[in-house]
Short mmCIF file of C-alpha atoms in Angstrom, two decimals:
data_model
loop_
_atom_site.label_atom_id
_atom_site.label_comp_id
_atom_site.label_asym_id
_atom_site.label_seq_id
_atom_site.Cartn_x
_atom_site.Cartn_y
_atom_site.Cartn_z
CA MET U 1 -21.93 2.78 6.15
CA LYS U 2 -24.05 1.68 3.23
CA LEU U 3 -22.84 1.30 -0.33
CA ARG U 4 -25.44 3.90 -1.29
CA GLU U 5 -23.66 6.55 0.79
CA VAL U 6 -20.35 5.67 -0.88
CA VAL U 7 -21.98 5.99 -4.30
CA GLU U 8 -23.50 9.35 -3.42
CA SER U 9 -20.45 10.87 -1.70
CA LEU U 10 -17.98 9.79 -4.37
CA HIS U 11 -20.37 10.59 -7.26
CA LEU U 12 -20.17 7.08 -8.70
CA SER U 13 -22.40 5.76 -11.44
CA VAL U 14 -24.17 2.48 -10.75
CA ARG U 15 -23.87 -0.05 -13.56
CA SER U 16 -25.33 -3.13 -11.86
CA GLY U 17 -26.79 -4.18 -8.52
CA GLU U 18 -29.08 -1.17 -7.97
CA ASP U 19 -30.87 -3.36 -5.43
CA ARG U 20 -27.61 -4.07 -3.55
CA LEU U 21 -26.92 -0.50 -2.46
CA ASP U 22 -28.15 -1.06 1.08
CA GLN U 23 -25.27 -3.43 1.77
CA ALA U 24 -22.93 -2.47 4.57
CA VAL U 25 -19.40 -1.46 3.55
CA THR U 26 -16.73 -2.59 6.01
CA GLY U 27 -13.79 -1.02 4.20
CA GLY U 28 -12.03 -1.11 0.88
CA TYR U 29 -9.37 -3.02 -0.97
CA ALA U 30 -7.55 -1.78 -4.04
CA GLY U 31 -5.82 -3.98 -6.57
CA ASP U 32 -5.72 -5.24 -10.13
CA LEU U 33 -4.15 -8.64 -9.48
CA LEU U 34 -6.98 -11.07 -8.92
CA SER U 35 -4.92 -13.44 -6.75
CA ASP U 36 -4.01 -10.56 -4.45
CA VAL U 37 -7.61 -9.44 -4.13
CA ILE U 38 -8.96 -12.95 -3.60
CA ALA U 39 -6.35 -13.56 -0.89
CA ASN U 40 -6.45 -10.26 0.96
CA SER U 41 -9.81 -8.51 0.58
CA LYS U 42 -12.31 -8.92 3.39
CA ALA U 43 -16.03 -9.63 3.34
CA GLY U 44 -17.98 -6.39 2.99
CA ASN U 45 -15.09 -4.50 1.36
CA VAL U 46 -15.58 -2.50 -1.78
CA TRP U 47 -12.97 -3.39 -4.34
CA ILE U 48 -11.27 -0.61 -6.26
CA THR U 49 -9.86 -1.80 -9.56
CA MET U 50 -9.34 -1.00 -13.19
CA GLN U 51 -10.14 -4.52 -14.33
CA VAL U 52 -13.39 -4.62 -16.31
CA HIS U 53 -13.59 -8.23 -17.51
CA VAL U 54 -16.08 -10.86 -16.45
CA ASN U 55 -13.87 -12.64 -13.92
CA ILE U 56 -14.06 -9.75 -11.45
CA VAL U 57 -17.62 -10.86 -10.64
CA ALA U 58 -16.51 -14.29 -9.37
CA VAL U 59 -13.94 -12.64 -7.10
CA ALA U 60 -16.63 -10.38 -5.61
CA VAL U 61 -19.01 -13.32 -5.09
CA LEU U 62 -16.37 -15.59 -3.57
CA LYS U 63 -15.15 -12.95 -1.12
CA ASP U 64 -18.64 -11.56 -0.29
CA LEU U 65 -17.50 -8.10 -1.32
CA ALA U 66 -19.97 -5.23 -0.97
CA GLY U 67 -19.28 -4.13 -4.54
CA ILE U 68 -16.75 -3.26 -7.20
CA ILE U 69 -15.63 0.28 -8.02
CA ILE U 70 -14.10 0.47 -11.47
CA VAL U 71 -11.87 3.54 -11.76
CA GLN U 72 -10.75 5.96 -14.46
CA GLY U 73 -14.24 5.93 -15.97
CA ARG U 74 -13.56 2.53 -17.52
CA GLN U 75 -16.71 0.63 -18.40
CA PRO U 76 -17.43 -2.98 -17.46
CA SER U 77 -17.80 -5.27 -20.47
CA GLU U 78 -21.24 -6.48 -21.47
CA GLU U 79 -20.35 -9.98 -20.28
CA THR U 80 -19.30 -8.54 -16.95
CA LEU U 81 -22.59 -6.68 -16.52
CA LYS U 82 -24.60 -9.74 -17.51
CA LYS U 83 -22.77 -11.90 -14.98
CA ALA U 84 -23.01 -9.19 -12.31
CA LYS U 85 -26.76 -9.04 -12.75
CA GLU U 86 -27.06 -12.83 -12.51
CA GLU U 87 -24.90 -12.95 -9.40
CA LYS U 88 -26.36 -9.76 -7.90
CA VAL U 89 -23.06 -7.96 -7.62
CA ALA U 90 -22.97 -4.17 -7.48
CA ILE U 91 -20.62 -2.57 -9.99
CA VAL U 92 -20.12 1.17 -9.91
CA VAL U 93 -17.85 3.41 -11.93
CA SER U 94 -15.66 6.25 -10.70
CA ASP U 95 -14.32 8.86 -13.11
CA ALA U 96 -11.38 9.46 -10.81
CA PRO U 97 -8.19 7.37 -10.75
CA ALA U 98 -7.64 4.63 -8.15
CA PHE U 99 -5.52 6.79 -5.82
CA GLU U 100 -8.14 9.52 -5.61
CA THR U 101 -11.05 7.10 -5.37
CA GLY U 102 -9.34 5.15 -2.60
CA GLY U 103 -8.36 8.32 -0.76
CA ARG U 104 -11.90 9.63 -0.78
CA LEU U 105 -13.32 6.30 0.28
CA TYR U 106 -10.80 6.04 3.11
CA THR U 107 -11.66 9.52 4.38
CA LEU U 108 -15.37 8.77 4.14
CA ILE U 109 -15.17 5.47 6.02
CA ASP U 110 -12.63 6.72 8.55
CA GLY U 111 -14.72 9.81 9.23
CA SER U 112 -17.86 7.77 9.85
CA SER U 113 -16.43 5.40 12.46
CA MET S 1 -22.09 -44.81 9.70
CA GLU S 2 -20.28 -41.65 8.82
CA ASP S 3 -21.92 -38.63 7.22
CA ARG S 4 -20.26 -37.95 3.92
CA PHE S 5 -21.24 -35.58 1.18
CA SER S 6 -19.63 -35.79 -2.19
CA HIS S 7 -20.12 -34.06 -5.50
CA SER S 8 -18.26 -33.78 -8.80
CA PHE S 9 -17.86 -30.86 -11.18
CA THR S 10 -16.19 -30.24 -14.51
CA ILE S 11 -14.08 -27.24 -15.47
CA ARG S 12 -13.51 -26.42 -19.11
CA GLY S 13 -10.15 -25.00 -20.09
CA LYS S 14 -9.90 -21.64 -21.92
CA HIS S 15 -13.52 -20.97 -21.05
CA PHE S 16 -12.98 -17.64 -19.31
CA ILE S 17 -16.67 -16.74 -19.38
CA ASP S 18 -17.47 -19.47 -16.85
CA ALA S 19 -14.26 -19.19 -14.87
CA GLY S 20 -15.07 -19.08 -11.19
CA LYS S 21 -18.33 -20.97 -11.62
CA VAL S 22 -17.23 -24.18 -9.94
CA SER S 23 -15.64 -22.40 -6.97
CA THR S 24 -18.78 -20.29 -6.60
CA GLU S 25 -20.93 -23.44 -6.64
CA ILE S 26 -18.71 -25.15 -4.08
CA LYS S 27 -18.88 -22.09 -1.87
CA ARG S 28 -22.69 -22.03 -2.08
CA LEU S 29 -22.94 -25.74 -1.35
CA LEU S 30 -20.71 -25.54 1.72
CA LYS S 31 -22.62 -22.53 2.98
CA GLU S 32 -25.91 -24.38 2.55
CA LEU S 33 -24.45 -27.37 4.35
CA GLY S 34 -23.73 -25.11 7.29
CA VAL S 35 -19.93 -25.04 7.13
CA ARG S 36 -18.40 -22.18 9.15
CA ALA S 37 -17.86 -18.97 7.17
CA ASP S 38 -14.09 -18.73 7.70
CA ILE S 39 -13.63 -22.30 6.46
CA VAL S 40 -15.86 -21.66 3.45
CA ARG S 41 -13.73 -18.61 2.65
CA ARG S 42 -10.48 -20.57 2.73
CA VAL S 43 -11.93 -23.29 0.51
CA ALA S 44 -13.28 -20.62 -1.85
CA ILE S 45 -9.83 -19.01 -2.26
CA ALA S 46 -8.09 -22.34 -2.84
CA THR S 47 -10.65 -23.64 -5.33
CA TYR S 48 -10.81 -20.34 -7.19
CA GLU S 49 -7.05 -20.37 -7.74
CA ALA S 50 -7.12 -24.01 -8.82
CA GLU S 51 -10.02 -23.34 -11.16
CA MET S 52 -8.27 -20.37 -12.77
CA ASN S 53 -5.18 -22.50 -13.35
CA VAL S 54 -7.31 -25.07 -15.17
CA VAL S 55 -9.02 -22.36 -17.23
CA MET S 56 -5.72 -20.72 -18.15
CA TYR S 57 -3.58 -23.76 -18.85
CA ALA S 58 -5.46 -27.04 -19.10
CA LYS S 59 -7.93 -28.70 -21.43
CA ASP S 60 -10.38 -29.64 -18.74
CA ALA S 61 -10.56 -30.97 -15.21
CA THR S 62 -12.70 -33.02 -12.89
CA VAL S 63 -13.23 -31.57 -9.45
CA THR S 64 -14.38 -33.76 -6.60
CA LEU S 65 -15.65 -32.24 -3.39
CA GLU S 66 -15.91 -34.43 -0.32
CA LEU S 67 -17.21 -33.27 2.99
CA THR S 68 -17.06 -35.29 6.21
CA PRO S 69 -17.63 -34.06 9.77
CA ARG S 70 -13.83 -33.76 10.05
CA ASP S 71 -12.69 -32.16 6.84
CA ILE S 72 -13.34 -30.88 3.34
CA ARG S 73 -11.32 -32.48 0.59
CA ILE S 74 -11.16 -31.13 -2.96
CA VAL S 75 -9.36 -32.96 -5.73
CA ILE S 76 -8.73 -31.17 -9.02
CA ASP S 77 -7.53 -33.55 -11.67
CA ASP S 78 -6.78 -31.92 -15.02
CA ARG S 79 -5.81 -32.96 -18.50
CA GLY S 80 -3.23 -30.43 -19.52
CA PRO S 81 0.40 -29.58 -20.10
CA GLY S 82 1.53 -30.51 -16.59
CA ILE S 83 4.14 -28.67 -14.53
CA ALA S 84 7.80 -29.45 -15.20
CA ASP S 85 9.26 -27.96 -12.02
CA ILE S 86 6.76 -28.03 -9.17
CA GLU S 87 9.15 -26.46 -6.67
CA LEU S 88 9.59 -23.47 -8.96
CA ALA S 89 5.84 -23.23 -9.64
CA MET S 90 5.22 -23.09 -5.88
CA GLN S 91 7.39 -19.98 -5.50
CA GLU S 92 5.55 -16.71 -5.05
CA GLY S 93 5.91 -14.54 -8.12
CA PHE S 94 6.79 -17.32 -10.54
CA SER S 95 4.33 -17.53 -13.40
CA THR S 96 4.17 -18.81 -16.95
CA ALA S 97 1.15 -16.64 -17.80
CA THR S 98 1.10 -14.83 -21.12
CA SER S 99 1.07 -11.03 -21.28
CA GLU S 100 -2.63 -11.15 -22.24
CA MET S 101 -3.42 -13.06 -19.05
CA ARG S 102 -1.33 -10.66 -17.00
CA GLU S 103 -3.20 -7.68 -18.40
CA LEU S 104 -6.38 -9.27 -17.11
CA GLY S 105 -4.87 -9.45 -13.64
CA PHE S 106 -3.90 -13.12 -13.72
CA GLY S 107 -0.39 -14.53 -13.61
CA ALA S 108 0.73 -12.83 -10.41
CA GLY S 109 2.46 -16.06 -9.47
CA LEU S 110 0.34 -16.35 -6.36
CA GLY S 111 -2.06 -19.10 -7.37
CA LEU S 112 -0.37 -22.22 -6.02
CA PRO S 113 1.05 -20.40 -2.95
CA ASN S 114 -2.48 -19.11 -2.17
CA ILE S 115 -3.83 -22.65 -2.42
CA LYS S 116 -1.18 -23.97 -0.07
CA LYS S 117 -1.70 -21.13 2.42
CA ASN S 118 -5.42 -21.81 2.61
CA SER S 119 -5.13 -25.60 2.90
CA ASP S 120 -4.34 -27.64 6.00
CA ASP S 121 -2.94 -30.31 3.75
CA PHE S 122 -1.94 -29.83 0.14
CA LYS S 123 -0.61 -32.34 -2.34
CA ILE S 124 0.40 -31.70 -5.91
CA GLY S 125 1.47 -34.17 -8.53
CA SER S 126 2.07 -33.58 -12.20
CA THR S 127 3.11 -35.36 -15.35
CA VAL S 128 4.36 -33.20 -18.20
CA GLY S 129 2.16 -33.69 -21.24
CA ALA S 130 -0.59 -35.40 -19.26
CA GLY S 131 -1.88 -33.24 -16.44
CA THR S 132 -1.78 -32.03 -12.87
CA LYS S 133 -3.62 -33.25 -9.81
CA LEU S 134 -4.16 -31.15 -6.72
CA GLU S 135 -5.49 -32.47 -3.43
CA ILE S 136 -6.64 -29.81 -1.04
CA THR S 137 -7.77 -30.63 2.49
CA VAL S 138 -9.22 -28.14 4.95
CA PHE S 139 -9.97 -29.32 8.49
CA ILE S 140 -13.29 -28.38 9.94
CA ASN S 141 -12.20 -28.15 13.57
#
């Protein structure tokens, strides 16, 4: 499944990485503790989080994540967006909370395999 | 003659805007040098955690990356407050992070344990009031 399909199905708004939407999504990982995400997420995962600060970009780059979904309609900081553009990381925003976003993503990915 | 690649980097403490830069550079370098993806990933996790510790607690640090056909060695030598009780700092869940850092998702108390888990050999030495030195080795085969 491509990130684009996730964005469309979950009605997410793309804040950076418009040109990264054809990336394959292998699954998801949800968490707000950066050490947990860096240790346990897998390459190609989308990361569901409510963190919006600039350091989320490095985590996504280091773990080759397919993108970051920020939940609860929270907006990435300007610094975050700037860094995400430099590093070509897709950041999308979900208006729904993490539980709902994760549930929908799980159903979508599970249903497609 | 043995093939050896070596490179040094500097991390600035409290400079959150660039936090993760050195680990990202190391990851890119290793990838370019053709190191296997799973090894690059382990090194990336270990160096990221070490880098964040420097950014959160220390003044600055010198990072040395050394690559031989056998292993990757990363030494992070910081000027900072040091760690009084290393055994305690190595325990999962122990953290001295401030509430501001925790709100940003740091300070889970997983940094040093994550480094150890992703290293084949890990050494840590510290002098309170002077700094901390980490030596991380990851075998290539």
